[in-house]
mmCIF file of C-alpha atoms and ligand atoms in Angstrom:
data_model
loop_
_atom_site.group_PDB
_atom_site.id
_atom_site.type_symbol
_atom_site.label_atom_id
_atom_site.label_comp_id
_atom_site.label_asym_id
_atom_site.label_seq_id
_atom_site.Cartn_x
_atom_site.Cartn_y
_atom_site.Cartn_z
ATOM 1 C CA MET P 441 -0.747 29.601 23.240
ATOM 2 C CA ALA P 442 1.169 30.070 19.655
ATOM 3 C CA ALA P 443 5.417 30.416 19.148
ATOM 4 C CA ILE P 444 7.839 30.128 16.814
ATOM 5 C CA ILE P 445 11.479 29.907 16.756
ATOM 6 C CA ILE P 446 13.775 29.688 13.479
ATOM 7 C CA HIS P 447 17.456 29.578 12.442
ATOM 8 C CA GLY P 448 19.522 31.078 9.303
ATOM 9 C CA GLY P 449 22.288 28.559 9.958
ATOM 10 C CA CYS P 450 25.144 28.257 12.325
ATOM 11 C CA TYR P 451 28.519 30.023 10.953
ATOM 12 C CA ASP P 452 32.302 28.623 12.241
ATOM 13 C CA ILE P 453 33.591 31.960 12.103
ATOM 14 C CA VAL P 454 32.123 35.254 12.035
ATOM 15 C CA PRO P 455 30.565 36.367 8.780
ATOM 16 C CA GLY P 456 31.144 39.484 7.406
ATOM 17 C CA LYS P 457 29.283 42.592 9.019
ATOM 18 C CA GLU P 458 27.432 42.749 5.625
ATOM 19 C CA ILE P 459 25.967 39.333 6.117
ATOM 20 C CA GLN P 460 25.319 38.946 9.454
ATOM 21 C CA LYS P 461 23.066 42.025 9.296
ATOM 22 C CA LEU P 462 21.253 40.398 6.011
ATOM 23 C CA SER P 463 21.066 37.344 7.935
ATOM 24 C CA LEU P 464 19.732 38.456 11.348
ATOM 25 C CA LYS P 465 17.594 40.733 8.997
ATOM 26 C CA GLY P 466 16.018 37.829 6.974
ATOM 27 C CA ILE P 467 15.456 35.668 10.025
ATOM 28 C CA ARG P 468 13.433 38.417 11.947
ATOM 29 C CA THR P 469 11.448 39.499 8.627
ATOM 30 C CA TYR P 470 10.365 35.708 7.767
ATOM 31 C CA GLY P 471 10.306 34.778 11.497
ATOM 32 C CA GLU P 472 7.651 37.641 12.063
ATOM 33 C CA ARG P 473 5.582 36.783 9.374
ATOM 34 C CA GLY P 474 5.278 33.279 10.636
ATOM 35 C CA PHE P 475 4.336 34.521 13.846
ATOM 36 C CA LYS P 476 1.575 36.569 12.355
ATOM 37 C CA MET P 477 0.141 33.658 10.783
ATOM 38 C CA LEU P 478 -0.009 31.785 14.053
ATOM 39 C CA LYS P 479 -1.506 35.021 15.979
ATOM 40 C CA GLU P 480 -3.941 34.905 13.219
ATOM 41 C CA GLY P 481 -4.960 31.225 13.812
ATOM 42 C CA ALA P 482 -2.641 29.697 11.106
ATOM 43 C CA CYS P 483 -1.946 25.710 11.999
ATOM 44 C CA ALA P 484 2.054 25.133 12.700
ATOM 45 C CA LEU P 485 1.990 22.867 9.535
ATOM 46 C CA ASP P 486 1.215 26.298 6.928
ATOM 47 C CA THR P 487 3.293 28.396 9.030
ATOM 48 C CA ALA P 488 6.531 26.294 9.095
ATOM 49 C CA GLU P 489 6.227 25.624 5.384
ATOM 50 C CA ALA P 490 5.081 29.516 4.576
ATOM 51 C CA VAL P 491 8.424 30.582 6.603
ATOM 52 C CA LEU P 492 10.549 27.747 4.928
ATOM 53 C CA HIS P 493 9.580 28.929 1.692
ATOM 54 C CA LEU P 494 10.500 32.045 2.435
ATOM 55 C CA LEU P 495 14.087 31.105 3.377
ATOM 56 C CA GLU P 496 13.919 28.809 0.226
ATOM 57 C CA ASP P 497 13.466 31.861 -1.802
ATOM 58 C CA ASP P 498 16.130 33.915 -0.489
ATOM 59 C CA PRO P 499 19.527 33.484 -1.852
ATOM 60 C CA LEU P 500 21.688 34.519 1.353
ATOM 61 C CA TYR P 501 20.458 30.727 2.544
ATOM 62 C CA ASP P 502 21.687 27.520 1.586
ATOM 63 C CA ALA P 503 18.345 26.179 1.018
ATOM 64 C CA GLY P 504 16.119 26.254 -2.340
ATOM 65 C CA THR P 505 17.683 28.943 -4.292
ATOM 66 C CA GLY P 506 21.155 29.898 -2.886
ATOM 67 C CA SER P 507 21.973 26.100 -1.933
ATOM 68 C CA PHE P 508 25.418 25.343 -1.914
ATOM 69 C CA LYS P 509 26.784 23.205 -4.894
ATOM 70 C CA THR P 510 27.866 19.703 -5.358
ATOM 71 C CA LEU P 511 31.406 19.104 -6.645
ATOM 72 C CA ASN P 512 29.622 18.414 -9.875
ATOM 73 C CA GLY P 513 28.151 22.093 -9.819
ATOM 74 C CA GLU P 514 24.964 20.749 -9.208
ATOM 75 C CA VAL P 515 22.436 21.687 -6.643
ATOM 76 C CA GLU P 516 20.788 18.626 -4.235
ATOM 77 C CA MET P 517 18.675 19.769 -1.683
ATOM 78 C CA ASP P 518 17.263 17.910 1.649
ATOM 79 C CA ALA P 519 14.274 18.790 3.890
ATOM 80 C CA LEU P 520 12.323 17.226 6.460
ATOM 81 C CA ILE P 521 9.077 17.663 8.045
ATOM 82 C CA MET P 522 7.855 16.262 11.250
ATOM 83 C CA ASP P 523 5.058 16.925 14.025
ATOM 84 C CA SER P 524 4.051 16.023 17.255
ATOM 85 C CA GLU P 525 1.333 13.657 15.856
ATOM 86 C CA SER P 526 4.285 11.287 14.751
ATOM 87 C CA ARG P 527 4.216 12.114 11.292
ATOM 88 C CA CYS P 528 7.186 12.702 9.078
ATOM 89 C CA GLY P 529 7.998 13.346 5.705
ATOM 90 C CA GLY P 530 11.116 14.459 3.700
ATOM 91 C CA VAL P 531 13.080 14.566 0.571
ATOM 92 C CA ILE P 532 17.049 13.945 0.004
ATOM 93 C CA GLY P 533 19.437 14.878 -2.852
ATOM 94 C CA ILE P 534 16.162 16.889 -4.875
ATOM 95 C CA GLN P 535 17.572 18.818 -7.728
ATOM 96 C CA HIS P 536 15.063 20.794 -9.827
ATOM 97 C CA VAL P 537 11.682 22.143 -7.449
ATOM 98 C CA GLN P 538 11.559 25.553 -5.903
ATOM 99 C CA TYR P 539 10.535 24.231 -2.734
ATOM 100 C CA PRO P 540 11.923 20.888 -1.218
ATOM 101 C CA SER P 541 9.987 21.538 2.130
ATOM 102 C CA HIS P 542 6.789 21.598 0.362
ATOM 103 C CA VAL P 543 7.374 17.897 -1.253
ATOM 104 C CA ALA P 544 8.494 16.915 2.392
ATOM 105 C CA ARG P 545 5.277 17.890 3.192
ATOM 106 C CA LEU P 546 3.586 16.030 0.095
ATOM 107 C CA VAL P 547 5.724 12.928 1.080
ATOM 108 C CA MET P 548 4.394 12.891 4.612
ATOM 109 C CA GLU P 549 0.944 13.852 3.470
ATOM 110 C CA LYS P 550 0.542 11.592 0.650
ATOM 111 C CA THR P 551 2.674 8.885 0.636
ATOM 112 C CA PRO P 552 3.013 5.786 3.120
ATOM 113 C CA HIS P 553 6.939 6.816 3.197
ATOM 114 C CA ASN P 554 9.012 8.961 5.243
ATOM 115 C CA LEU P 555 11.552 9.902 3.295
ATOM 116 C CA LEU P 556 12.128 9.886 -0.911
ATOM 117 C CA SER P 557 15.282 10.675 -2.653
ATOM 118 C CA GLY P 558 16.752 11.784 -5.607
ATOM 119 C CA PRO P 559 14.774 10.872 -8.958
ATOM 120 C CA GLY P 560 12.010 8.909 -7.239
ATOM 121 C CA ALA P 561 11.675 12.177 -4.914
ATOM 122 C CA GLU P 562 11.098 14.215 -8.040
ATOM 123 C CA GLN P 563 9.441 11.764 -10.136
ATOM 124 C CA PHE P 564 6.407 12.140 -7.008
ATOM 125 C CA ALA P 565 7.103 15.862 -6.727
ATOM 126 C CA PHE P 566 6.240 16.381 -10.243
ATOM 127 C CA SER P 567 3.397 13.657 -10.453
ATOM 128 C CA GLN P 568 1.622 16.045 -7.424
ATOM 129 C CA GLY P 569 1.784 18.755 -9.842
ATOM 130 C CA VAL P 570 4.721 20.345 -8.590
ATOM 131 C CA PRO P 571 6.251 22.542 -11.481
ATOM 132 C CA TRP P 572 10.247 21.580 -12.819
ATOM 133 C CA PHE P 573 12.177 24.212 -11.383
ATOM 134 C CA LYS P 574 16.218 25.630 -12.249
ATOM 135 C CA VAL P 575 17.318 25.945 -8.861
ATOM 136 C CA VAL P 576 20.039 28.753 -8.985
ATOM 137 C CA PRO P 577 22.624 27.874 -6.357
ATOM 138 C CA ASN P 578 24.930 29.832 -4.279
ATOM 139 C CA ASP P 579 27.189 31.841 -5.986
ATOM 140 C CA ASP P 580 30.080 31.272 -3.835
ATOM 141 C CA GLY P 581 32.727 32.254 -6.230
ATOM 142 C CA PHE P 582 33.868 28.857 -6.909
ATOM 143 C CA GLY P 583 34.016 27.767 -10.164
ATOM 144 C CA SER P 584 33.331 24.559 -11.656
ATOM 145 C CA GLU P 585 35.985 21.864 -10.912
ATOM 146 C CA SER P 586 37.852 20.329 -13.689
ATOM 147 C CA PRO P 587 36.763 16.513 -14.372
ATOM 148 C CA GLY P 588 40.266 15.813 -13.281
ATOM 149 C CA ASN P 589 40.092 17.071 -10.094
ATOM 150 C CA ILE P 590 36.697 16.058 -9.174
ATOM 151 C CA LYS P 591 38.210 12.361 -9.897
ATOM 152 C CA ARG P 592 41.199 13.207 -7.667
ATOM 153 C CA MET P 593 38.902 14.394 -5.078
ATOM 154 C CA LEU P 594 36.759 11.373 -5.042
ATOM 155 C CA GLY P 595 39.747 9.251 -4.850
ATOM 156 C CA ASP P 596 41.986 10.952 -2.443
ATOM 157 C CA ILE P 597 40.435 11.486 1.044
ATOM 158 C CA HIS P 598 43.446 13.670 2.290
ATOM 159 C CA TYR P 599 43.182 15.950 -0.782
ATOM 160 C CA TYR P 600 39.373 16.352 -0.664
ATOM 161 C CA ASN P 601 39.647 17.245 3.275
ATOM 162 C CA GLU P 602 42.127 20.002 2.581
ATOM 163 C CA TYR P 603 39.761 21.551 -0.337
ATOM 164 C CA ARG P 604 36.762 21.143 1.789
ATOM 165 C CA LYS P 605 39.067 22.896 4.981
ATOM 166 C CA GLN P 606 38.547 26.426 3.177
ATOM 167 C CA ASP P 607 35.324 26.726 4.403
ATOM 168 C CA SER P 608 32.597 25.354 6.893
ATOM 169 C CA SER P 609 29.948 28.116 7.243
ATOM 170 C CA PHE P 610 26.515 26.808 7.218
ATOM 171 C CA SER P 611 23.259 28.372 6.458
ATOM 172 C CA THR P 612 20.622 26.004 6.373
ATOM 173 C CA VAL P 613 17.537 27.005 7.756
ATOM 174 C CA GLY P 614 15.032 25.527 10.092
ATOM 175 C CA VAL P 615 11.676 26.575 12.054
ATOM 176 C CA ALA P 616 9.987 24.934 14.962
ATOM 177 C CA ALA P 617 6.536 25.919 15.067
ATOM 178 C CA LEU P 618 3.398 25.703 17.985
ATOM 179 C CA ASP P 619 0.141 26.425 17.255
ATOM 180 C CA ASN P 620 -2.726 27.571 19.569
ATOM 181 C CA ARG P 621 -4.456 24.172 19.320
ATOM 182 C CA GLY P 622 -1.089 22.811 20.895
ATOM 183 C CA TYR P 623 0.177 21.178 17.667
ATOM 184 C CA LEU P 624 4.192 21.373 16.910
ATOM 185 C CA VAL P 625 5.949 21.247 14.105
ATOM 186 C CA ALA P 626 9.773 20.815 13.149
ATOM 187 C CA ALA P 627 11.062 21.404 9.539
ATOM 188 C CA THR P 628 14.746 22.011 8.040
ATOM 189 C CA SER P 629 15.643 22.592 4.229
ATOM 190 C CA THR P 630 19.108 22.663 3.230
ATOM 191 C CA GLY P 631 21.243 22.626 0.073
ATOM 192 C CA GLY P 632 23.619 20.449 2.272
ATOM 193 C CA ILE P 633 27.381 21.628 2.576
ATOM 194 C CA ARG P 634 29.440 23.444 0.218
ATOM 195 C CA ARG P 635 31.282 21.488 -2.302
ATOM 196 C CA LYS P 636 29.931 17.771 -1.043
ATOM 197 C CA MET P 637 30.357 15.009 -2.953
ATOM 198 C CA PRO P 638 27.295 14.004 -5.412
ATOM 199 C CA GLY P 639 25.306 12.062 -3.514
ATOM 200 C CA ARG P 640 25.990 12.877 -0.001
ATOM 201 C CA VAL P 641 23.334 12.694 2.402
ATOM 202 C CA GLY P 642 23.479 15.111 5.569
ATOM 203 C CA ASP P 643 21.932 15.491 8.700
ATOM 204 C CA SER P 644 18.751 17.681 7.874
ATOM 205 C CA ALA P 645 16.163 15.374 6.228
ATOM 206 C CA LEU P 646 17.204 12.251 8.801
ATOM 207 C CA PRO P 647 14.786 12.150 11.595
ATOM 208 C CA GLY P 648 16.344 12.861 14.974
ATOM 209 C CA ALA P 649 19.761 13.844 13.533
ATOM 210 C CA GLY P 650 18.908 17.430 11.808
ATOM 211 C CA THR P 651 14.962 17.449 12.609
ATOM 212 C CA TYR P 652 13.038 15.788 15.116
ATOM 213 C CA CYS P 653 9.847 16.495 16.693
ATOM 214 C CA THR P 654 7.896 14.497 19.912
ATOM 215 C CA LYS P 655 4.833 15.575 21.672
ATOM 216 C CA GLU P 656 6.520 17.525 23.544
ATOM 217 C CA LEU P 657 9.560 19.305 21.725
ATOM 218 C CA ALA P 658 10.429 20.622 18.290
ATOM 219 C CA LEU P 659 13.807 20.639 17.207
ATOM 220 C CA SER P 660 15.791 21.732 13.966
ATOM 221 C CA ALA P 661 19.417 21.716 13.774
ATOM 222 C CA THR P 662 22.505 23.046 11.745
ATOM 223 C CA GLY P 663 26.429 22.525 11.500
ATOM 224 C CA GLU P 664 28.412 19.860 9.958
ATOM 225 C CA GLY P 665 25.830 16.990 9.056
ATOM 226 C CA GLU P 666 28.287 14.145 9.553
ATOM 227 C CA GLY P 667 28.801 14.833 13.110
ATOM 228 C CA ILE P 668 25.193 15.796 13.859
ATOM 229 C CA THR P 669 24.026 12.576 12.465
ATOM 230 C CA ARG P 670 26.703 10.272 14.102
ATOM 231 C CA ILE P 671 25.238 11.776 17.705
ATOM 232 C CA CYS P 672 22.067 11.683 17.008
ATOM 233 C CA LEU P 673 21.389 15.241 18.113
ATOM 234 C CA THR P 674 18.151 16.147 18.022
ATOM 235 C CA ALA P 675 16.677 12.372 19.026
ATOM 236 C CA ARG P 676 19.046 12.687 21.934
ATOM 237 C CA ILE P 677 17.643 16.298 22.991
ATOM 238 C CA ALA P 678 14.419 15.034 22.728
ATOM 239 C CA MET P 679 15.023 12.137 25.122
ATOM 240 C CA GLU P 680 17.162 13.765 27.473
ATOM 241 C CA TYR P 681 14.328 16.557 27.798
ATOM 242 C CA GLU P 682 11.694 14.063 28.929
ATOM 243 C CA GLN P 683 14.194 13.052 32.182
ATOM 244 C CA ASN P 684 15.627 16.727 32.229
ATOM 245 C CA LYS P 685 12.885 19.565 31.497
ATOM 246 C CA ASN P 686 15.835 22.388 31.674
ATOM 247 C CA LEU P 687 15.528 22.970 27.935
ATOM 248 C CA THR P 688 18.583 25.142 27.845
ATOM 249 C CA GLU P 689 20.641 22.887 29.861
ATOM 250 C CA VAL P 690 19.708 19.924 27.599
ATOM 251 C CA LEU P 691 20.630 21.558 24.579
ATOM 252 C CA LYS P 692 24.198 22.907 25.704
ATOM 253 C CA LYS P 693 24.899 19.509 26.779
ATOM 254 C CA ASN P 694 24.281 18.199 23.649
ATOM 255 C CA ILE P 695 26.190 20.990 21.798
ATOM 256 C CA GLN P 696 29.159 20.205 23.764
ATOM 257 C CA ARG P 697 28.840 16.628 22.467
ATOM 258 C CA GLY P 698 29.292 17.971 19.233
ATOM 259 C CA SER P 699 32.138 20.078 20.572
ATOM 260 C CA ALA P 700 33.921 16.602 21.805
ATOM 261 C CA ILE P 701 33.944 15.633 17.900
ATOM 262 C CA ASP P 702 34.711 18.969 16.674
ATOM 263 C CA CYS P 703 31.558 19.097 14.710
ATOM 264 C CA ILE P 704 30.449 22.746 14.678
ATOM 265 C CA CYS P 705 26.642 22.879 15.446
ATOM 266 C CA GLY P 706 23.606 24.716 16.719
ATOM 267 C CA VAL P 707 20.004 23.763 17.348
ATOM 268 C CA ILE P 708 16.319 25.596 18.019
ATOM 269 C CA ALA P 709 14.090 23.845 20.267
ATOM 270 C CA LEU P 710 10.401 24.764 20.972
ATOM 271 C CA THR P 711 8.105 22.648 23.885
ATOM 272 C CA LYS P 712 4.515 22.171 23.787
ATOM 273 C CA GLU P 713 4.276 24.808 26.409
ATOM 274 C CA GLY P 714 5.947 27.452 23.890
ATOM 275 C CA GLU P 715 9.224 27.323 25.799
ATOM 276 C CA TYR P 716 11.830 27.841 23.433
ATOM 277 C CA SER P 717 15.822 27.944 23.495
ATOM 278 C CA TYR P 718 18.630 27.395 21.237
ATOM 279 C CA ALA P 719 22.462 26.699 21.571
ATOM 280 C CA PHE P 720 25.486 26.528 19.312
ATOM 281 C CA ASN P 721 29.190 26.121 19.088
ATOM 282 C CA GLY P 722 30.068 28.175 16.362
ATOM 283 C CA ALA P 723 30.396 31.812 15.907
ATOM 284 C CA PHE P 724 27.149 33.256 14.724
ATOM 285 C CA MET P 725 23.437 31.748 14.353
ATOM 286 C CA ALA P 726 20.669 34.264 13.529
ATOM 287 C CA VAL P 727 17.452 33.350 15.248
ATOM 288 C CA TYR P 728 14.175 34.571 15.826
ATOM 289 C CA HIS P 729 11.675 33.580 18.513
ATOM 290 C CA ASN P 730 8.153 35.015 19.564
ATOM 291 C CA LYS P 731 5.251 33.757 21.434
ATOM 292 C CA THR P 732 1.797 34.845 21.962
HETATM 293 N N1 LIG K 70 23.399 20.521 8.370
HETATM 294 C C1 LIG K 70 23.589 20.698 7.291
HETATM 295 C C2 LIG K 70 24.447 19.527 6.244
HETATM 296 O O1 LIG K 70 25.620 18.993 6.810
HETATM 297 C C3 LIG K 70 24.529 21.798 6.562
HETATM 298 C C4 LIG K 70 24.027 23.230 7.329
HETATM 299 O O2 LIG K 70 23.443 23.427 8.649
HETATM 300 O O3 LIG K 70 24.016 24.386 6.643
HETATM 301 O O4 LIG K 70 23.821 19.077 5.338
#
């Protein structure tokens, strides 16, 4: 049995028809690529990483190329990979690599750590032969903020909240894959939220928040990372799934926990039996799934 499920982010309001079409098309195309790899015997880790690379290269999604900018107009990307053998690796706030998911995998395989952040993550990546890369950010039509405005936003939470209110659509990407050896992988990659404060850490690279994998279940979330982190969305789902094997019910219940704190969120899940499900409280989330 091999299976895959992938998502392209949870939008709070229905995006324009063109964006919907492109998002669904990309998710289907890259998901099918991953499914083909699994059918041909690839391992879940190689598959999840390959699918994330495709998504990280596609400017439509908020990961790698196309990542949202910080208030400073820079890109700070987060990614995490976790597997059913209890291994985990991730990067936070990495800026100059093409594939944050690849560095996440290197952290998992070649360091004794779970997470590396900022310049340390880059230093490690370059020492492993990862090339320096100028990431082209999302062309969201917002020019650079003036230093005066940035200062005001960093100092005045109300002003900053008003400014950020203009948008809360999410296009982070995530994959859950199961190969025919029964090995599960969950992986998420993101540029974070639009116009985030420099240094802001979201949920995607935090184990148990935006990404989680146990022997039984692989999960990747999307949405407002602050809320997802506060409710430990994916860890909670994994724990509740141990007691209640109705996967869809567990997902829905936990997405409601997000709704209860006004958190737009979505999650995909894949079990070691190849059962998949997803749930979201936003208006749109592109998902692809398939199994042998
Ligand atoms: N969860 C991501 C974050 O808060 C955003 C997203 O899902 O697009 O960084």
